[in-house]
C-alpha positions as a printed Julia matrix, in Angstrom:
189×3 Matrix{Float64}:
 41.64  49.0   -25.91
 43.87  45.69  -25.35
 42.93  43.64  -22.46
 45.84  42.21  -20.28
 45.45  39.96  -17.4
 49.0   39.67  -16.13
 47.81  41.04  -12.77
 45.33  37.68  -12.57
 48.19  35.37  -12.93
 48.45  33.16   -9.68
 44.92  34.43   -8.45
 42.83  31.33   -9.5
 43.39  27.6    -9.38
 44.14  24.78  -11.45
 41.86  22.65  -13.3
 42.45  19.65  -10.95
 41.75  22.1    -7.94
 38.39  23.28   -9.57
 37.6   19.7   -10.08
 38.2   18.35   -6.74
 36.68  21.2    -4.82
 33.36  21.05   -6.65
 30.35  20.68   -4.46
 27.5   21.08   -6.97
 26.99  18.92   -9.84
 30.14  17.26   -9.56
 28.82  13.63  -10.77
 27.3   15.14  -13.8
 30.45  17.34  -14.58
 32.92  14.07  -14.08
 30.59  12.36  -16.59
 30.7   14.44  -19.48
 34.78  14.83  -18.58
 35.19  11.23  -18.55
 32.68  10.68  -21.9
 35.07  13.02  -23.78
 36.97  11.7   -26.75
 38.86  13.19  -29.44
 37.36  12.66  -33.13
 40.68  12.21  -34.77
 44.35  12.11  -33.78
 44.91  14.5   -36.72
 42.24  17.01  -34.95
 44.29  16.87  -31.65
 47.92  17.24  -33.03
 46.77  20.31  -35.25
 45.49  21.99  -32.11
 48.32  21.14  -30.05
 50.9   22.58  -32.61
 48.89  25.83  -32.87
 48.78  26.06  -29.12
 52.6   25.34  -28.6
 53.54  27.25  -31.65
 51.86  30.59  -30.58
 52.98  30.04  -26.68
 49.24  30.18  -25.7
 47.98  30.18  -22.09
 44.16  30.64  -20.93
 42.04  31.87  -18.0
 38.58  30.16  -17.48
 35.64  32.14  -16.09
 33.17  29.56  -14.41
 31.21  28.59  -11.65
 30.05  25.03  -10.53
 26.66  25.97  -10.26
 26.04  26.77  -13.88
 24.57  24.23  -16.29
 26.75  25.19  -19.0
 29.96  25.08  -17.03
 28.83  21.62  -16.11
 28.54  20.69  -19.98
 31.16  22.46  -21.65
 33.88  22.93  -19.16
 34.65  19.46  -19.3
 35.58  19.72  -22.73
 37.54  22.62  -22.19
 39.57  20.83  -19.6
 39.99  17.7   -21.75
 41.35  19.65  -24.66
 43.39  22.01  -22.42
 45.05  18.95  -20.93
 45.73  16.89  -24.32
 47.32  20.32  -25.85
 49.31  21.54  -23.03
 47.46  24.42  -22.92
 48.01  26.11  -19.18
 44.61  27.27  -17.61
 44.16  29.23  -14.56
 40.37  28.77  -13.43
 38.89  31.8   -12.05
 35.76  31.19  -10.27
 33.32  34.1   -11.37
 31.95  35.35   -7.95
 35.61  36.03   -6.97
 36.7   37.69  -10.14
 33.68  39.84  -11.22
 36.45  42.39  -12.36
 37.43  40.37  -14.99
 33.81  39.07  -15.86
 32.64  42.54  -16.32
 35.33  42.93  -19.05
 33.78  39.81  -21.03
 30.04  40.03  -20.85
 28.01  38.35  -23.17
 25.23  40.48  -24.8
 25.74  42.94  -21.81
 25.36  40.27  -19.2
 27.37  37.73  -17.17
 27.56  34.38  -18.83
 29.8   31.54  -18.09
 31.93  29.69  -19.01
 34.24  32.16  -20.64
 37.63  30.81  -21.97
 40.2   33.58  -22.6
 42.99  32.84  -24.8
 46.32  34.86  -23.89
 49.61  35.34  -25.16
 52.64  34.51  -22.97
 52.54  37.85  -21.89
 48.68  37.56  -20.64
 47.61  39.86  -23.39
 44.02  38.63  -24.49
 43.68  37.44  -28.03
 40.41  35.79  -28.31
 37.47  34.16  -26.25
 35.1   31.24  -26.35
 31.87  31.0   -24.68
 29.84  30.47  -22.89
 28.36  27.65  -25.2
 28.64  26.14  -28.81
 27.24  29.1   -31.15
 24.43  26.62  -32.28
 23.2   26.62  -28.55
 23.99  30.32  -28.06
 22.07  31.2   -31.05
 18.76  30.18  -29.05
 19.21  32.63  -26.12
 20.39  35.51  -28.39
 17.31  35.15  -30.15
 15.47  34.82  -27.21
 17.11  38.06  -25.53
 16.1   40.25  -28.72
 12.42  38.91  -28.95
 12.26  39.47  -25.18
 14.06  42.43  -23.97
 12.14  43.13  -21.13
 12.6   40.87  -18.16
  9.72  42.07  -16.05
  7.1   41.08  -18.67
  4.4   38.92  -17.45
  5.36  35.99  -19.94
  9.12  36.33  -19.68
  9.73  33.42  -17.38
  7.56  31.08  -19.34
  9.3   32.08  -22.46
 12.7   31.76  -21.17
 11.93  28.04  -19.8
 11.04  27.3   -23.55
 14.34  28.75  -24.64
 16.02  26.52  -22.15
 14.47  23.56  -23.19
 15.19  24.47  -26.78
 18.98  24.97  -25.69
 18.83  21.59  -23.88
 17.66  19.76  -27.18
 20.48  21.45  -29.24
 23.13  20.14  -26.81
 21.43  16.66  -27.36
 21.67  13.52  -25.17
 25.1   12.4   -26.52
 28.52  13.76  -26.92
 28.13  15.28  -30.18
 28.13  18.67  -28.99
 31.64  18.31  -27.45
 32.94  17.91  -30.91
 31.19  21.31  -32.12
 33.05  22.72  -29.16
 36.45  21.27  -30.44
 35.94  22.6   -33.78
 35.18  25.84  -32.58
 38.26  26.01  -30.54
 40.36  24.97  -33.44
 38.59  27.5   -35.48
 39.59  29.83  -32.87
 43.35  29.01  -32.42
 43.68  29.27  -36.53
 42.52  32.88  -36.43
 45.04  33.44  -33.58
 48.21  32.43  -35.77
């Protein structure tokens, strides 16, 4: 079944409004935002051409309290700004009806970038984190399906530490996101 989000147009906020109204994790968010840079101008121009040629727009499900949002959304914002991709930010708690259409492994995980055509038909999604980081949590959930198990909390803490290690200390993960977005836009064409 095709999903259309036209009814959500105008119900969210701009990227700038989201950033300005942040109360949690604002400094860290802005730090990642300021540290973003394009690896090559060619990469930037190719993504811009794909977005403009297809007339794409996007919705972004997120919330300021989420660590993956703090890391990944600054990259999504910078890419969107640079390639003129209109993005409407939907705070997850205010848009659970949308969130529940874009679950990850049956659960709510953010951020989710929802790429749409000009009519708001959903064409693709990205998120909640780069594939190499997401792989860790997917394997964890497959190996630990019982959230009530006595050692679940200990094991998930280990998985989260491994995820942080995969993100790394620097901005290298940002280029991974750019490449994943580039691949996603190429698939849409």
